[in-house]
Amino acid sequence: MNEAHFIPSQYTQTLEKGQLSWEAPSNIALVKYWGKYGEQLPKNASISFTLQNCNTKTSLIFEEKKSEEFDFEVYLDGKREASFEPKIQKFFERVFVYLPFLKDYKFKIETSNSFPHSSGIASSASGMSALALCLVDLERALSGAEGSAVDLKKASFIARLGSGSACRSIEGDLIVWGDHIQIPGSSNLIGVKYPFEVHENFKNYQDTILLVDKGEKQVSSTVGHDLMHEHPFALERFKQANENLSKLIPILKSGALSEFIKIVENEALSLHAMMLTSMPYFILMKPNTLEIINRIWTFRARTNSNICFTLDAGANVHVLYPLLEKETVSIFIKQELIQFCKNGECIEDQVGFGAVKN
Ligand code: DP6
């Protein structure tokens, strides 16, 4: 499979106007994507849990038009959000060759997130995934393929061109993105379902997201990825990530939680180590991020719990644990961790199964 696979043949149908809606989830990477090349291609393979409760709902309202420009408006929670439009413009330019109907319509893109916009939770993965699904669904109608299922591979391909990690937000529950020698079907172009056996321990895995810092990030993911080009440790990091994914394969099969924890926390800290050692260097963790990590480690040593943490490109902490420990971990979070969150806020989430059409 290469890019040409996603260039459509002539459309057979015309549609004057209409509306489509999709709800797409966020995801949390266990092995991280950090560093890219070409058109949104990852320097290493990554794997994520798809989430269930953190999601974006997007409606695409379309109407035929004549001009040769892209024509769209973006609305967040019912209000025009012009600040999102340059990103969508760039996205449309990038995907135009794969979705050539984009200049034939005027679009109204209405979007809303299940989590507060200011929560510091990245909405780009769920947002780009939901929009990609709407566009690929519209293409299905234009191709006269109304009866067939929406092309989830193409949706993942298009979502990736909007935001890399968005290609892992189409399906669930464990998604791999990036060529990996041991994972058949894995590809730099799209996210695919993890193809091997997964132990019961990882079914319904819980993710409580502790909102440590809700402000704008000082350094965007795009800038962070770029800094990997000149990074002295980049090659070792890409190798480490691919090896960590290799190590996860037998762990996911056997259910060895203590080994799982080591890989997941090593990945989170390695991601942030890349930030600390970039030039210019930057720190996205906050003092409370470290407080939470230390409390998790102390609790784990004291109770033999299988709780662990991971981090995205920000200060918030994802607390991961098996469903069986929900009660004890919830008490621990309330008693010890919630005090380190902005306004005592957290989001309770768990592994989910992918996007749905509304
Ligand atoms: C730290 O997917 O947000 O969350 O491709 O530039 O849109 P762009 O970057 P983005 O990077 C997210 C990186 C990460 C790790 C991960 O999700 O794998």
Tab-separated table of C-alpha atoms and ligand atoms in Angstrom:
chain	number	residue	atom	x	y	z
A	1	MET	CA	0.000	0.000	0.000
A	2	ASN	CA	1.258	3.491	-0.862
A	3	GLU	CA	-0.231	6.997	-1.028
A	4	ALA	CA	-1.593	6.425	-4.557
A	5	HIS	CA	-3.942	3.808	-3.089
A	6	PHE	CA	-5.930	6.658	-1.501
A	7	ILE	CA	-6.458	8.750	-4.653
A	8	PRO	CA	-10.062	8.153	-5.715
A	9	SER	CA	-11.345	7.451	-9.189
A	10	GLN	CA	-14.066	9.693	-10.663
A	11	TYR	CA	-17.154	10.228	-8.535
A	12	THR	CA	-20.368	8.884	-10.022
A	13	GLN	CA	-22.945	10.734	-7.911
A	14	THR	CA	-23.811	14.355	-7.272
A	15	LEU	CA	-25.131	15.675	-3.990
A	16	GLU	CA	-26.449	19.217	-3.771
A	17	LYS	CA	-26.366	19.488	-0.008
A	18	GLY	CA	-26.563	17.504	3.190
A	19	GLN	CA	-25.132	16.830	6.604
A	20	LEU	CA	-23.051	14.081	8.253
A	21	SER	CA	-21.989	13.608	11.885
A	22	TRP	CA	-19.347	11.473	13.551
A	23	GLU	CA	-18.139	11.075	17.111
A	24	ALA	CA	-14.459	10.135	17.439
A	25	PRO	CA	-12.415	9.338	20.548
A	26	SER	CA	-9.128	10.560	21.878
A	27	ASN	CA	-6.317	8.053	22.474
A	28	ILE	CA	-3.433	7.607	24.875
A	29	ALA	CA	-0.124	6.296	23.561
A	30	LEU	CA	1.710	3.551	25.464
A	31	VAL	CA	4.677	3.768	23.089
A	32	LYS	CA	5.011	7.359	21.948
A	33	TYR	CA	5.226	9.021	18.565
A	34	TRP	CA	7.703	11.910	18.773
A	35	GLY	CA	9.564	12.801	15.594
A	36	LYS	CA	8.284	12.718	12.018
A	37	TYR	CA	9.424	13.122	8.412
A	38	GLY	CA	7.928	13.746	4.975
A	39	GLU	CA	4.181	14.247	5.005
A	40	GLN	CA	3.296	13.338	8.560
A	41	LEU	CA	5.176	10.023	8.620
A	42	PRO	CA	6.399	8.765	12.014
A	43	LYS	CA	10.054	8.109	12.777
A	44	ASN	CA	9.057	5.131	14.933
A	45	ALA	CA	6.072	2.886	15.487
A	46	SER	CA	3.662	3.741	18.312
A	47	ILE	CA	0.753	1.994	20.024
A	48	SER	CA	-2.190	3.468	21.903
A	49	PHE	CA	-5.306	2.633	23.827
A	50	THR	CA	-8.327	4.242	22.246
A	51	LEU	CA	-10.341	6.093	24.904
A	52	GLN	CA	-14.077	6.047	25.444
A	53	ASN	CA	-15.261	9.210	27.164
A	54	CYS	CA	-12.916	11.859	25.769
A	55	ASN	CA	-14.271	12.475	22.311
A	56	THR	CA	-15.156	15.033	19.670
A	57	LYS	CA	-18.483	15.244	17.872
A	58	THR	CA	-18.318	16.835	14.460
A	59	SER	CA	-21.068	17.645	11.991
A	60	LEU	CA	-20.197	18.481	8.418
A	61	ILE	CA	-22.842	20.535	6.655
A	62	PHE	CA	-22.180	20.796	2.927
A	63	GLU	CA	-23.650	22.646	-0.011
A	64	GLU	CA	-22.470	22.683	-3.632
A	65	LYS	CA	-20.743	25.860	-4.842
A	66	LYS	CA	-18.891	27.097	-7.907
A	67	SER	CA	-15.669	28.925	-6.886
A	68	GLU	CA	-12.172	27.386	-7.080
A	69	GLU	CA	-11.210	28.053	-3.441
A	70	PHE	CA	-11.771	26.094	-0.253
A	71	ASP	CA	-14.812	27.531	1.457
A	72	PHE	CA	-15.545	26.593	5.069
A	73	GLU	CA	-16.323	27.921	8.524
A	74	VAL	CA	-15.540	26.217	11.835
A	75	TYR	CA	-17.844	26.386	14.883
A	76	LEU	CA	-16.917	25.206	18.378
A	77	ASP	CA	-19.874	24.650	20.728
A	78	GLY	CA	-22.076	26.658	18.375
A	79	LYS	CA	-19.773	29.680	18.162
A	80	ARG	CA	-17.595	30.582	15.142
A	81	GLU	CA	-13.990	29.687	15.990
A	82	ALA	CA	-11.902	31.487	13.370
A	83	SER	CA	-8.674	30.577	15.204
A	84	PHE	CA	-9.145	26.917	14.096
A	85	GLU	CA	-9.501	27.843	10.438
A	86	PRO	CA	-5.827	28.232	9.384
A	87	LYS	CA	-5.150	24.678	10.604
A	88	ILE	CA	-8.141	23.338	8.650
A	89	GLN	CA	-7.082	25.339	5.575
A	90	LYS	CA	-3.653	23.682	5.713
A	91	PHE	CA	-5.304	20.302	6.254
A	92	PHE	CA	-7.594	20.797	3.227
A	93	GLU	CA	-4.606	21.747	1.062
A	94	ARG	CA	-2.751	18.634	2.178
A	95	VAL	CA	-5.631	16.201	1.604
A	96	PHE	CA	-7.064	17.802	-1.570
A	97	VAL	CA	-5.366	15.291	-3.865
A	98	TYR	CA	-7.052	12.462	-1.921
A	99	LEU	CA	-10.442	14.205	-1.548
A	100	PRO	CA	-10.823	16.222	-4.769
A	101	PHE	CA	-14.456	17.118	-4.027
A	102	LEU	CA	-13.264	19.544	-1.321
A	103	LYS	CA	-13.389	22.570	-3.648
A	104	ASP	CA	-16.884	21.714	-4.936
A	105	TYR	CA	-18.608	22.434	-1.623
A	106	LYS	CA	-19.083	25.100	0.966
A	107	PHE	CA	-18.700	23.484	4.401
A	108	LYS	CA	-19.859	24.345	7.853
A	109	ILE	CA	-17.877	22.298	10.381
A	110	GLU	CA	-19.605	22.170	13.761
A	111	THR	CA	-17.597	20.591	16.524
A	112	SER	CA	-17.791	20.024	20.258
A	113	ASN	CA	-15.632	18.121	22.731
A	114	SER	CA	-16.839	15.984	25.638
A	115	PHE	CA	-13.967	17.438	27.689
A	116	PRO	CA	-13.466	21.134	28.383
A	117	HIS	CA	-11.517	22.860	25.599
A	118	SER	CA	-9.252	24.458	28.177
A	119	SER	CA	-8.484	21.155	29.929
A	120	GLY	CA	-5.120	20.766	28.257
A	121	ILE	CA	-6.350	17.478	26.776
A	122	ALA	CA	-5.327	17.395	23.131
A	123	SER	CA	-8.418	17.656	20.983
A	124	SER	CA	-6.449	17.367	17.748
A	125	ALA	CA	-6.538	13.544	17.685
A	126	SER	CA	-10.293	13.196	18.237
A	127	GLY	CA	-11.041	16.384	16.274
A	128	MET	CA	-9.083	15.419	13.170
A	129	SER	CA	-10.376	11.866	13.356
A	130	ALA	CA	-14.027	13.018	13.487
A	131	LEU	CA	-13.526	15.449	10.598
A	132	ALA	CA	-11.690	12.845	8.499
A	133	LEU	CA	-14.546	10.394	9.045
A	134	CYS	CA	-17.134	12.967	7.942
A	135	LEU	CA	-15.131	13.707	4.768
A	136	VAL	CA	-14.502	10.070	3.883
A	137	ASP	CA	-18.164	9.305	4.549
A	138	LEU	CA	-19.202	12.093	2.166
A	139	GLU	CA	-16.824	10.669	-0.434
A	140	ARG	CA	-18.497	7.291	-0.033
A	141	ALA	CA	-21.829	8.893	-0.968
A	142	LEU	CA	-20.272	10.654	-3.972
A	143	SER	CA	-18.801	7.352	-5.132
A	144	GLY	CA	-22.198	5.680	-5.119
A	145	ALA	CA	-21.000	3.263	-2.426
A	146	GLU	CA	-23.829	4.175	-0.057
A	147	GLY	CA	-24.505	0.554	0.923
A	148	SER	CA	-20.926	-0.303	1.864
A	149	ALA	CA	-19.080	0.461	5.090
A	150	VAL	CA	-17.089	3.660	5.383
A	151	ASP	CA	-13.424	3.152	4.429
A	152	LEU	CA	-11.762	3.271	7.846
A	153	LYS	CA	-8.295	2.889	6.338
A	154	LYS	CA	-8.794	5.998	4.265
A	155	ALA	CA	-10.254	7.820	7.295
A	156	SER	CA	-7.107	6.965	9.276
A	157	PHE	CA	-4.904	8.040	6.351
A	158	ILE	CA	-6.708	11.401	6.079
A	159	ALA	CA	-6.769	11.927	9.871
A	160	ARG	CA	-2.983	11.381	9.967
A	161	LEU	CA	-2.500	14.235	7.531
A	162	GLY	CA	-4.349	16.485	9.993
A	163	SER	CA	-2.523	15.316	13.122
A	164	GLY	CA	-0.289	12.264	13.358
A	165	SER	CA	-1.794	10.699	16.461
A	166	ALA	CA	-5.316	11.206	15.015
A	167	CYS	CA	-4.785	8.183	12.759
A	168	ARG	CA	-4.926	6.059	15.932
A	169	SER	CA	-8.343	7.526	16.871
A	170	ILE	CA	-10.576	5.829	14.288
A	171	GLU	CA	-10.847	2.318	15.715
A	172	GLY	CA	-10.148	0.598	19.036
A	173	ASP	CA	-9.117	-0.800	21.337
A	174	LEU	CA	-5.356	-1.041	20.757
A	175	ILE	CA	-3.996	0.665	17.657
A	176	VAL	CA	-0.527	0.559	16.107
A	177	TRP	CA	0.785	3.270	13.794
A	178	GLY	CA	4.100	2.984	11.984
A	179	ASP	CA	5.984	0.205	10.217
A	180	HIS	CA	7.120	-2.386	12.715
A	181	ILE	CA	8.945	-5.478	11.655
A	182	GLN	CA	7.046	-7.767	14.044
A	183	ILE	CA	3.566	-6.386	13.404
A	184	PRO	CA	1.989	-7.592	10.182
A	185	GLY	CA	-0.028	-4.926	8.382
A	186	SER	CA	1.583	-2.076	10.330
A	187	SER	CA	2.138	1.019	8.224
A	188	ASN	CA	3.493	4.535	8.388
A	189	LEU	CA	0.412	5.663	6.456
A	190	ILE	CA	-2.400	4.504	8.748
A	191	GLY	CA	-3.245	3.192	12.200
A	192	VAL	CA	-4.183	-0.504	12.305
A	193	LYS	CA	-5.724	-2.702	14.960
A	194	TYR	CA	-3.138	-4.515	17.056
A	195	PRO	CA	-3.255	-7.970	15.463
A	196	PHE	CA	-2.133	-10.277	18.295
A	197	GLU	CA	-3.686	-11.857	21.352
A	198	VAL	CA	-4.360	-9.508	24.287
A	199	HIS	CA	-4.737	-10.795	27.866
A	200	GLU	CA	-7.911	-10.170	29.902
A	201	ASN	CA	-5.884	-7.898	32.212
A	202	PHE	CA	-5.857	-5.246	29.495
A	203	LYS	CA	-9.565	-5.364	28.705
A	204	ASN	CA	-11.445	-2.368	30.111
A	205	TYR	CA	-8.200	-0.786	31.280
A	206	GLN	CA	-8.904	2.425	33.185
A	207	ASP	CA	-7.424	5.870	32.549
A	208	THR	CA	-8.062	8.658	35.040
A	209	ILE	CA	-6.710	11.876	33.560
A	210	LEU	CA	-5.480	14.275	36.221
A	211	LEU	CA	-5.747	17.859	34.993
A	212	VAL	CA	-2.625	19.433	36.426
A	213	ASP	CA	-2.366	22.376	34.106
A	214	LYS	CA	-5.118	23.630	31.894
A	215	GLY	CA	-3.339	26.483	30.146
A	216	GLU	CA	-1.967	26.662	26.604
A	217	LYS	CA	1.198	24.638	26.204
A	218	GLN	CA	4.353	26.772	25.925
A	219	VAL	CA	5.666	24.568	23.134
A	220	SER	CA	3.315	22.930	20.619
A	221	SER	CA	3.658	19.295	19.558
A	222	THR	CA	4.489	20.472	16.042
A	223	VAL	CA	7.496	22.435	17.305
A	224	GLY	CA	8.514	19.540	19.583
A	225	HIS	CA	8.429	17.046	16.700
A	226	ASP	CA	10.532	19.436	14.597
A	227	LEU	CA	13.211	19.653	17.268
A	228	MET	CA	13.794	15.904	16.868
A	229	HIS	CA	15.439	16.587	13.475
A	230	GLU	CA	18.592	17.991	15.072
A	231	HIS	CA	18.300	16.075	18.330
A	232	PRO	CA	21.527	14.344	19.446
A	233	PHE	CA	19.631	11.356	20.885
A	234	ALA	CA	16.998	11.040	18.159
A	235	LEU	CA	18.214	7.850	16.517
A	236	GLU	CA	18.549	6.055	19.840
A	237	ARG	CA	15.093	7.233	20.824
A	238	PHE	CA	13.453	5.898	17.643
A	239	LYS	CA	15.223	2.593	18.195
A	240	GLN	CA	14.143	2.485	21.848
A	241	ALA	CA	10.498	3.081	20.922
A	242	ASN	CA	10.497	0.282	18.346
A	243	GLU	CA	12.163	-2.038	20.860
A	244	ASN	CA	9.667	-1.096	23.562
A	245	LEU	CA	6.864	-2.025	21.168
A	246	SER	CA	8.586	-5.379	20.516
A	247	LYS	CA	8.791	-5.970	24.267
A	248	LEU	CA	5.095	-5.172	24.682
A	249	ILE	CA	3.990	-7.989	22.361
A	250	PRO	CA	4.662	-10.884	24.806
A	251	ILE	CA	3.558	-8.695	27.744
A	252	LEU	CA	0.183	-7.941	26.171
A	253	LYS	CA	-0.233	-11.672	25.563
A	254	SER	CA	0.776	-12.919	29.021
A	255	GLY	CA	-0.842	-10.128	31.015
A	256	ALA	CA	2.405	-9.392	32.913
A	257	LEU	CA	1.341	-6.107	34.492
A	258	SER	CA	4.620	-5.373	36.279
A	259	GLU	CA	6.442	-5.567	32.922
A	260	PHE	CA	3.753	-3.477	31.221
A	261	ILE	CA	4.229	-0.738	33.812
A	262	LYS	CA	7.970	-0.590	33.185
A	263	ILE	CA	7.532	-0.048	29.456
A	264	VAL	CA	4.712	2.487	29.794
A	265	GLU	CA	6.464	4.665	32.379
A	266	ASN	CA	9.787	4.404	30.544
A	267	GLU	CA	8.059	5.670	27.400
A	268	ALA	CA	6.430	8.611	29.192
A	269	LEU	CA	9.693	9.704	30.774
A	270	SER	CA	11.707	9.112	27.592
A	271	LEU	CA	9.293	11.368	25.694
A	272	HIS	CA	9.828	14.136	28.222
A	273	ALA	CA	13.585	13.447	28.291
A	274	MET	CA	13.597	14.296	24.574
A	275	MET	CA	11.980	17.630	25.408
A	276	LEU	CA	14.475	18.323	28.206
A	277	THR	CA	17.393	17.644	25.858
A	278	SER	CA	16.117	19.413	22.713
A	279	MET	CA	17.780	22.621	21.572
A	280	PRO	CA	16.100	24.853	22.527
A	281	TYR	CA	15.144	22.698	25.537
A	282	PHE	CA	11.788	22.903	27.249
A	283	ILE	CA	9.869	21.391	30.167
A	284	LEU	CA	6.155	20.628	29.927
A	285	MET	CA	5.877	18.872	33.289
A	286	LYS	CA	4.909	20.986	36.304
A	287	PRO	CA	5.922	20.479	39.947
A	288	ASN	CA	2.547	18.810	40.535
A	289	THR	CA	3.209	16.363	37.699
A	290	LEU	CA	6.266	15.139	39.626
A	291	GLU	CA	4.382	15.109	42.931
A	292	ILE	CA	1.770	12.833	41.379
A	293	ILE	CA	4.402	10.515	39.866
A	294	ASN	CA	6.159	10.165	43.218
A	295	ARG	CA	2.893	9.491	45.048
A	296	ILE	CA	2.027	6.799	42.483
A	297	TRP	CA	5.402	5.136	43.008
A	298	THR	CA	5.059	5.216	46.806
A	299	PHE	CA	1.505	3.853	46.667
A	300	ARG	CA	2.592	1.071	44.315
A	301	ALA	CA	5.487	0.047	46.566
A	302	ARG	CA	3.216	0.068	49.620
A	303	THR	CA	0.230	-1.789	48.198
A	304	ASN	CA	1.506	-3.892	45.280
A	305	SER	CA	-1.006	-2.125	43.104
A	306	ASN	CA	-0.561	-2.223	39.331
A	307	ILE	CA	-1.271	1.479	38.952
A	308	CYS	CA	1.062	3.382	36.621
A	309	PHE	CA	1.214	6.686	34.791
A	310	THR	CA	1.820	8.032	31.357
A	311	LEU	CA	2.158	11.551	29.992
A	312	ASP	CA	1.310	13.278	26.731
A	313	ALA	CA	3.001	16.415	25.511
A	314	GLY	CA	1.808	18.348	28.554
A	315	ALA	CA	1.660	18.445	32.343
A	316	ASN	CA	-1.457	16.302	32.823
A	317	VAL	CA	-1.033	12.774	34.141
A	318	HIS	CA	-2.864	9.751	32.768
A	319	VAL	CA	-3.244	7.257	35.613
A	320	LEU	CA	-3.594	3.766	34.136
A	321	TYR	CA	-4.829	0.698	36.051
A	322	PRO	CA	-6.769	-2.533	35.564
A	323	LEU	CA	-10.536	-2.485	36.076
A	324	LEU	CA	-10.135	-4.865	39.043
A	325	GLU	CA	-8.364	-2.115	40.992
A	326	LYS	CA	-10.893	0.608	40.281
A	327	GLU	CA	-12.192	0.877	43.809
A	328	THR	CA	-8.854	1.058	45.625
A	329	VAL	CA	-7.262	3.329	43.050
A	330	SER	CA	-10.245	5.702	43.081
A	331	ILE	CA	-9.875	6.103	46.835
A	332	PHE	CA	-6.130	6.708	46.473
A	333	ILE	CA	-6.702	9.311	43.751
A	334	LYS	CA	-9.285	11.137	45.872
A	335	GLN	CA	-7.204	11.060	49.028
A	336	GLU	CA	-3.760	11.760	47.615
A	337	LEU	CA	-3.669	12.918	44.007
A	338	ILE	CA	-6.638	15.148	43.361
A	339	GLN	CA	-5.105	17.895	45.529
A	340	PHE	CA	-2.472	18.401	42.807
A	341	CYS	CA	-5.054	19.032	40.056
A	342	LYS	CA	-6.246	22.486	38.964
A	343	ASN	CA	-9.576	23.036	40.736
A	344	GLY	CA	-9.490	19.376	41.801
A	345	GLU	CA	-10.465	18.278	38.308
A	346	CYS	CA	-9.954	14.937	36.623
A	347	ILE	CA	-11.616	12.935	33.850
A	348	GLU	CA	-12.494	9.272	34.329
A	349	ASP	CA	-11.984	7.344	31.161
A	350	GLN	CA	-11.276	3.803	29.964
A	351	VAL	CA	-10.366	1.884	26.869
A	352	GLY	CA	-12.889	2.352	24.070
A	353	PHE	CA	-13.672	0.845	20.701
A	354	GLY	CA	-13.530	3.637	18.186
A	355	ALA	CA	-15.557	6.224	16.363
A	356	VAL	CA	-19.307	6.011	15.750
A	357	LYS	CA	-21.584	7.688	13.262
A	358	ASN	CA	-24.329	9.833	14.793
B	1	DP6	C1	3.156	13.212	22.698
B	1	DP6	O1	-0.137	13.894	16.886
B	1	DP6	O2	-0.245	15.973	18.317
B	1	DP6	O3	0.902	12.757	22.122
B	1	DP6	O4	1.378	15.092	14.100
B	1	DP6	O5	2.206	17.341	14.797
B	1	DP6	O6	-0.237	16.783	15.006
B	1	DP6	P1	1.187	16.283	15.034
B	1	DP6	O7	1.485	15.781	16.511
B	1	DP6	P2	0.582	15.019	17.546
B	1	DP6	O8	1.723	14.420	18.513
B	1	DP6	C2	1.341	13.762	19.669
B	1	DP6	C3	2.483	13.166	20.337
B	1	DP6	C4	2.216	12.563	21.684
B	1	DP6	C5	2.554	11.071	21.660
B	1	DP6	C6	1.585	10.185	20.958
B	1	DP6	O9	0.364	10.423	21.000
B	1	DP6	O10	2.063	9.179	20.393
